[in-house]
Structure formats: C-alpha cells, structure tokens
Short mmCIF file of C-alpha atoms in Angstrom, two decimals:
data_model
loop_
_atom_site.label_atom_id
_atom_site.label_comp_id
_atom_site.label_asym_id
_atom_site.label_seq_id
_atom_site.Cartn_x
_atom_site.Cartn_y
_atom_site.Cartn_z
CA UNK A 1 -18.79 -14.68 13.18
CA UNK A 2 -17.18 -18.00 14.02
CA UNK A 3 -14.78 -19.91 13.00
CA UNK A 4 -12.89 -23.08 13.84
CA UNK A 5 -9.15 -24.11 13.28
CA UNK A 6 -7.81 -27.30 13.97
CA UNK A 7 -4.13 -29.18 13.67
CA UNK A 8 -4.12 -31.23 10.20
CA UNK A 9 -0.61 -33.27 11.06
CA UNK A 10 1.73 -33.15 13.87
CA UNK A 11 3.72 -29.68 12.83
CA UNK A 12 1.71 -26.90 12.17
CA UNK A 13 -0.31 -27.61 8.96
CA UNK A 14 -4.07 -26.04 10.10
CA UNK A 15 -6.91 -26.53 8.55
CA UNK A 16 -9.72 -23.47 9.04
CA UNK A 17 -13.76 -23.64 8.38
CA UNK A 18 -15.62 -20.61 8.43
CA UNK A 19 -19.70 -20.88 8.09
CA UNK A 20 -19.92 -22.11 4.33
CA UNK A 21 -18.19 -25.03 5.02
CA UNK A 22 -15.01 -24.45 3.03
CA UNK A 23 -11.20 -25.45 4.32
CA UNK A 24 -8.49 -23.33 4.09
CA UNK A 25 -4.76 -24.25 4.86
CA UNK A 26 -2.36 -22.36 6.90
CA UNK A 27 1.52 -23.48 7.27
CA UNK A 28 4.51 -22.28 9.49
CA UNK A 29 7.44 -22.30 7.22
CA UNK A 30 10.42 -24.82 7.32
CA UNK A 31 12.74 -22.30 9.05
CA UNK A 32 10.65 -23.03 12.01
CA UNK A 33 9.20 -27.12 11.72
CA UNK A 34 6.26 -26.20 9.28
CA UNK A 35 6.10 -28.23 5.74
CA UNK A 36 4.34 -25.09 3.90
CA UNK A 37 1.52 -26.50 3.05
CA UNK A 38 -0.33 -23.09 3.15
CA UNK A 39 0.07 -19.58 3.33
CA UNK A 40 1.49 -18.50 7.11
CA UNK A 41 -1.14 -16.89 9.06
CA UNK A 42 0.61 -13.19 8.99
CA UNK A 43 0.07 -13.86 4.81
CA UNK A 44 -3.52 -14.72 5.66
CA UNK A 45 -4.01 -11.38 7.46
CA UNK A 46 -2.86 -9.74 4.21
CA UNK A 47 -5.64 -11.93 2.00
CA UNK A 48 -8.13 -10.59 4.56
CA UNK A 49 -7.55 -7.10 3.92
CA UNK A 50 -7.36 -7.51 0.37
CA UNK A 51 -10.53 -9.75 -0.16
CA UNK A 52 -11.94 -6.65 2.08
CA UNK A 53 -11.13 -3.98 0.60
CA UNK A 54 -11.97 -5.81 -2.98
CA UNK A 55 -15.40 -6.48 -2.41
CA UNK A 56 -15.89 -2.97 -1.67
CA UNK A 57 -13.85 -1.73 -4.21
CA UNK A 58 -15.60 -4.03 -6.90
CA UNK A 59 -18.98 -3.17 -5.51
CA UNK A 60 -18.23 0.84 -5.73
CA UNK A 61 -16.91 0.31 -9.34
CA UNK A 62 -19.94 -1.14 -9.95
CA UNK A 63 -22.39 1.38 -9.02
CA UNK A 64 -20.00 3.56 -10.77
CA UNK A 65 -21.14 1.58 -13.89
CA UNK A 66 -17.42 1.14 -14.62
CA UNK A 67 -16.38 -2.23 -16.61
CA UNK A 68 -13.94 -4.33 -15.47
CA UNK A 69 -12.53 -6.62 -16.97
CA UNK A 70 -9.91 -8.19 -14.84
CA UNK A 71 -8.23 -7.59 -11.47
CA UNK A 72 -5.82 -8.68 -9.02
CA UNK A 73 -4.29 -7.18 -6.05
CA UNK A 74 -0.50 -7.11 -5.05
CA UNK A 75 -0.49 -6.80 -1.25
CA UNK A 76 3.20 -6.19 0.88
CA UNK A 77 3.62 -5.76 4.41
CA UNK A 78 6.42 -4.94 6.43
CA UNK A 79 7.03 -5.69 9.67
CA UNK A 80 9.48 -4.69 12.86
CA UNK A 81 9.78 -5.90 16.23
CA UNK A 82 12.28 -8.23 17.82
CA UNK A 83 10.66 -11.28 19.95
CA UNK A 84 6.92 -10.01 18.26
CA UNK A 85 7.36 -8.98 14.80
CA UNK A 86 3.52 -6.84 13.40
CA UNK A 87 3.26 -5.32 10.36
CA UNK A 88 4.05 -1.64 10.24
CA UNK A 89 3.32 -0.83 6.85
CA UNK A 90 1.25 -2.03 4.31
CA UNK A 91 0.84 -1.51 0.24
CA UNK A 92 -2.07 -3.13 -1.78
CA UNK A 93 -1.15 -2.43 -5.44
CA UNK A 94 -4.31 -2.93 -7.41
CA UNK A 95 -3.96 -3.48 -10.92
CA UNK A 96 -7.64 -2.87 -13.04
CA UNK A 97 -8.21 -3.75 -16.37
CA UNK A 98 -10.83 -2.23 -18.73
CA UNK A 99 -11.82 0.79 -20.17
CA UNK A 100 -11.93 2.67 -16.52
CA UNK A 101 -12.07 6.74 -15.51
CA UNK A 102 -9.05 7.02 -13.94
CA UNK A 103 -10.31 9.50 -10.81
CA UNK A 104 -13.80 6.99 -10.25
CA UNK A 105 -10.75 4.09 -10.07
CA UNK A 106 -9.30 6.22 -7.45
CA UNK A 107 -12.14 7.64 -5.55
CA UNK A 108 -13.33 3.77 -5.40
CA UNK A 109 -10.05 2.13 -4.17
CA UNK A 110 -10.08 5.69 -1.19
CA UNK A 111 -13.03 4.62 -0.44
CA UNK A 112 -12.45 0.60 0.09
CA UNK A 113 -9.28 0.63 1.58
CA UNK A 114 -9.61 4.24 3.87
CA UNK A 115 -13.00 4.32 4.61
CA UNK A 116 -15.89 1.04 4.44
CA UNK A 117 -13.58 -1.85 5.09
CA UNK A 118 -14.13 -3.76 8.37
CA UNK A 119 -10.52 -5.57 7.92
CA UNK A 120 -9.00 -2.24 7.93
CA UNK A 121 -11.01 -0.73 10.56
CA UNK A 122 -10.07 -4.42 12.70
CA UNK A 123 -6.42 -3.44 12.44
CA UNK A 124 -4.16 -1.42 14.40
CA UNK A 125 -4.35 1.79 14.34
CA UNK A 126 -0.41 2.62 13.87
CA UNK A 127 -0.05 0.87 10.40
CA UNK A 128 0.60 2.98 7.78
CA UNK A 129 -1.70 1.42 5.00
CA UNK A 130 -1.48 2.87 1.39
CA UNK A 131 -2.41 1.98 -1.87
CA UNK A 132 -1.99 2.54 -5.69
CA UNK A 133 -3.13 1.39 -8.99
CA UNK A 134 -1.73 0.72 -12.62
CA UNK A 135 -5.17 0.69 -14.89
CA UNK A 136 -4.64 -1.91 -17.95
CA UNK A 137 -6.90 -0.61 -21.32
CA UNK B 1 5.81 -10.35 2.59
CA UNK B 2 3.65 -10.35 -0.42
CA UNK B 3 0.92 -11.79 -1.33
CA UNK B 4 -1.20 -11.17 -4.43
CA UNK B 5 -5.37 -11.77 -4.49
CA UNK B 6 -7.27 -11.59 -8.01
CA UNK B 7 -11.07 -12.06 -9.30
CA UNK B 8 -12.35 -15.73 -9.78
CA UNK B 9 -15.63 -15.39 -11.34
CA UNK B 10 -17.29 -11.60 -12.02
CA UNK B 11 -18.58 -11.68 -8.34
CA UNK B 12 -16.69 -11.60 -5.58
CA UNK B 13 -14.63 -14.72 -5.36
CA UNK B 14 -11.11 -14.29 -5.08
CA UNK B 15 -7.86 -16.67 -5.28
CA UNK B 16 -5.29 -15.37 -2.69
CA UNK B 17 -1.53 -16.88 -3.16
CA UNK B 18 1.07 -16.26 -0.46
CA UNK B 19 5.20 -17.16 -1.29
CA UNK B 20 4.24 -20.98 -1.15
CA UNK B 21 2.15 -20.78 -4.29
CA UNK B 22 -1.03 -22.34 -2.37
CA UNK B 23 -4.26 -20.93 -3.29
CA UNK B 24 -7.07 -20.02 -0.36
CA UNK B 25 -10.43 -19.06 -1.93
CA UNK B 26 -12.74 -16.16 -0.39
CA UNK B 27 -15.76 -15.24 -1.53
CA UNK B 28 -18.47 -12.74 -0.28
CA UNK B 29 -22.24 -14.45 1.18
CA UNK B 30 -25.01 -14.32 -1.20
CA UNK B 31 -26.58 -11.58 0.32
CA UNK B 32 -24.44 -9.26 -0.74
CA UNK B 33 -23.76 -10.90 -4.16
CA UNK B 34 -21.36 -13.07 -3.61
CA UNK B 35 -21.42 -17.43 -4.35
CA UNK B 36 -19.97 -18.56 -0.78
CA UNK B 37 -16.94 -20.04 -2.30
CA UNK B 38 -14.89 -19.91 0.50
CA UNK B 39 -15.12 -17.77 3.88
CA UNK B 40 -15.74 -14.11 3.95
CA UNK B 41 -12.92 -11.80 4.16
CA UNK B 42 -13.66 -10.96 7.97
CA UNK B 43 -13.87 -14.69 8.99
CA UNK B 44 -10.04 -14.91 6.90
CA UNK B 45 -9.35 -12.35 9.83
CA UNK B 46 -10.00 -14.76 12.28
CA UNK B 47 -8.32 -17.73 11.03
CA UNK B 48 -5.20 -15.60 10.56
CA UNK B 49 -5.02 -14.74 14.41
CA UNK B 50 -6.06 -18.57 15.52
CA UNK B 51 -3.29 -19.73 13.27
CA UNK B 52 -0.62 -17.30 14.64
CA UNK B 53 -1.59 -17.83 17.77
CA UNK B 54 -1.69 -21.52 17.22
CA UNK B 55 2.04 -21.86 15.98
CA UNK B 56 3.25 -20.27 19.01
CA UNK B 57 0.68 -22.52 21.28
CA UNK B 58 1.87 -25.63 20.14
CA UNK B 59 6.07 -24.54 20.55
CA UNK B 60 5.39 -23.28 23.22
CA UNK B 61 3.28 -26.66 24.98
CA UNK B 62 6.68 -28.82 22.62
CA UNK B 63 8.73 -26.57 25.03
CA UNK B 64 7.22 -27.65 28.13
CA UNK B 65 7.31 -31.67 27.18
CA UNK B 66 3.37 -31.76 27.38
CA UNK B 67 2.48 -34.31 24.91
CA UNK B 68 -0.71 -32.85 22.79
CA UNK B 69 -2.78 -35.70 20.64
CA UNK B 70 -5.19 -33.27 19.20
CA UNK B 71 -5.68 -29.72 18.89
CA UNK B 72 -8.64 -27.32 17.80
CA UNK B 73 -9.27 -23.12 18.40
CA UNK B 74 -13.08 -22.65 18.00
CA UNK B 75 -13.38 -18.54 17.47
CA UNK B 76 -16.22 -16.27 17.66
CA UNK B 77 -15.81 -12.53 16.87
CA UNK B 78 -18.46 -9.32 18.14
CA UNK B 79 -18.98 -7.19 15.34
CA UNK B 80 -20.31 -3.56 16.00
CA UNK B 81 -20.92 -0.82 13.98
CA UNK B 82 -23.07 0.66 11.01
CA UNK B 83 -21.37 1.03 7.74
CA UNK B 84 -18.21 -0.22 8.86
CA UNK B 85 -18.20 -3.21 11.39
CA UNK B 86 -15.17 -4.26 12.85
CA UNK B 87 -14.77 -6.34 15.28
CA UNK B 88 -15.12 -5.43 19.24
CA UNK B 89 -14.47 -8.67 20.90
CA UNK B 90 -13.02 -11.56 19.76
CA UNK B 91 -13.18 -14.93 21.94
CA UNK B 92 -10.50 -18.31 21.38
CA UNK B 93 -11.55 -21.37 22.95
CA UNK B 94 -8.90 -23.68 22.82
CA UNK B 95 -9.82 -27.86 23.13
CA UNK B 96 -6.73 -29.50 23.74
CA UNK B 97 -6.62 -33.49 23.65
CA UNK B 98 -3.21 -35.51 25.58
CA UNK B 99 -2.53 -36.14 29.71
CA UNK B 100 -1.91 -32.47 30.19
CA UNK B 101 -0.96 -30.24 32.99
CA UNK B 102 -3.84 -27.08 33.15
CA UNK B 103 -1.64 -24.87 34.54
CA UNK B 104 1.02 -25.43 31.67
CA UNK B 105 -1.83 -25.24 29.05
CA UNK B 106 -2.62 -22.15 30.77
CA UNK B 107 0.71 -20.30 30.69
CA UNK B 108 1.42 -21.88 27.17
CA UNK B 109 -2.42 -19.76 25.90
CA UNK B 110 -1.66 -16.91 27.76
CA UNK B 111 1.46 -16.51 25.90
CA UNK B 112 0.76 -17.29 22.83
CA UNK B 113 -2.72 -14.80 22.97
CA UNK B 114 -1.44 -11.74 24.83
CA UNK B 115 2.38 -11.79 24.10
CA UNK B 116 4.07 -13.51 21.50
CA UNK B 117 1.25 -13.46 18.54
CA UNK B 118 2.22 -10.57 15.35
CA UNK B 119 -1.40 -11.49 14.03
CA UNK B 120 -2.49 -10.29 17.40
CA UNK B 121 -0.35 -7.36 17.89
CA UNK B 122 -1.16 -6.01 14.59
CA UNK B 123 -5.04 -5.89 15.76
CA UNK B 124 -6.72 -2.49 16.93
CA UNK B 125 -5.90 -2.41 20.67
CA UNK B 126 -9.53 -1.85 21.07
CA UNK B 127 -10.39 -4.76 20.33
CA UNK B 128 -10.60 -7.04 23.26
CA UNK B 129 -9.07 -10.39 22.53
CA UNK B 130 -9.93 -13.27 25.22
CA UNK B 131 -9.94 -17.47 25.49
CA UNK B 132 -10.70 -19.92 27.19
CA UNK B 133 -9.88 -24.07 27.02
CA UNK B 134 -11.01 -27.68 27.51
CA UNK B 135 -8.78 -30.55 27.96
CA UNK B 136 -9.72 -33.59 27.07
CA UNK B 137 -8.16 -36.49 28.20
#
C-alpha cells in the first residue's frame, strides 16, 4: 500500500492521498503552532482502527443477515509516556441500531476488533483494546 | 482522545470526526464492496504515522535553523498474512526542498522515525519501520 503526505501551508496542515485519489487533512493543534485544520495524526490512528474493525464488523453482521439500520463508533484512547506519549488503552463504543440479536452483535464486534482486523493486528502488542455496545431498537 | 466514526451510505463509507469537528472520509475498495470514497482503513494507518512523524520532522529541522521550502513523505507498507494482514515493513521516503544540510536532515528523520513519534511507538515492534530522503535544492 502507498501513500503520500505532503505540507499544505507553512505549520503543519498535511494533506494525505492514498490510491483512490482522495485528500485527507491532518493538523497539529495550536498548543504546539498547528491551525487545526484536521484531525492530529494520533486521532487518525484511532479512525484507522475504527474504519477497520467496522468494515469487518458490518460485513459479519451481514452474513449474519442482521439489519442495521444505523451505526457509529465512539473510539477513546489513552495515552502515557513523558517525552513519547502512545496510547495504552483503547475503547471503541459501538452503538447499532435495528432490530439486532444481541449475542450475533457481540460475537460480530469479538470478531472485528479481536480477531480479522489488520489495524489491530498493526498495533502494539501492549495496548489494552476493548470494546462495548449499546444496541438502539 | 476521542474520536467518533459512523456509516455514510449502507456500504462501507464512513465519516470519522476528531475534537476539531473536521470530517476525513474512508471507505473500503470495490472489491470488497465498498465505493472508494476515501482511502482504506489500512492506508489511514499510514498517513497517521507520516503525519506524526512529520510534526516532529519539521520542529525538529525549525530547531536546527534549516530553512525547508517544501516538504513531502511518500510511504509504502509490506503487508503479509492470510486472513489477517498487517503490515511487516513499512518504508518513509522523505523529499525535502530548501539549501539544506544532509547530515541535519538526517539526524532531524532519525529522530522523528525511531524516537520521538507516539504514532510510531504505538506500532507492533515487529513491524520494521525504515526511510530514506531526497533533497532537492
């Protein structure tokens, strides 16, 4: 996979292109000379695992024949360190709406998040990732 | 820090929003469903470590008084795997622009890659995480 990432003003506004062509932004914040005009990259790192572990967890749901109606993910990572700061722990809250089995809703979100996502798996090993779920009728 | 990611369309495009309110789109290729409206989840990976490492870069080269006129990280990630490919390898090759000193540029990378980066340190030590630059005068 490639992609390519390059500086959009004189701070650190970048602008990133993976293969289909489309930009993303990524910002430092104002406490250290960015102007915000994007998510920081340790945010983006948190979409990646998300969008991840969604597309498996949509695709499992799917072949579950489970209907979903709407859903979003709530992702929060903590981090520790002094002069390097990783995350340590992360939560993705999924919230599902539709008429949903309660233990296929589980077994799919296990399954996406512990088991087939390549985000995950890219990560290090020492952070505590966890989930849970509210379903919406 | 939070961010939240929910469905777009009933594929797999998603809207990701970090603490700035911007949106960044992903979307899954067509071959597995998806409508390519924005990059893939593991190329999101990517972008979120040549960011990080980016930020620090560039403080790092401000530190040093070398004057940079344009900046760009092209990255390519080795996937391996069967049901579950993460990534093995990942490559940065840096193409800085100004009248600057190699060696400088050098330290400033080296830094910014193997120390200072949280995108980095919260990577699988497994994978091995490399770069390489071009000035250009």
């Amino acid at each position: 996979m490639k992609v390519n990432l390059k500086r959009a003003n004189n701070a650190f506004h970048f602008e990133a292109k993976g293969s289909n062509g489309t930009i993303i932004n990524m910002d430092a914040s104002p406490a250290i000379g960015g102007e915000d005009k994007g998510p920081s990259p340790m945010e983006v790192l948190l979409m990646s695992l998300a969008g991840c572990a969604s597309v498996d967890a949509i695709m499992i749901l799917e072949k579950q024949r489970q209907k979903l109606e709407d859903y979003s993910v709530d992702v929060e990572g903590e981090r520790e360190g002094e002069q390097v700061k990783p995350y340590k722990k992360i939560n993705m809250h999924f919230t599902l709406k539709g008429d949903l089995d309660e233990k296929k809703v589980n077994k799919a979100l296990d399954l996406s998040v512990n088991k087939y996502c390549s985000v995950s798996e890219s990560l290090d090993k020492n952070i505590k990732i966890t989930y849970s779920f509210d379903i919406v009728k």
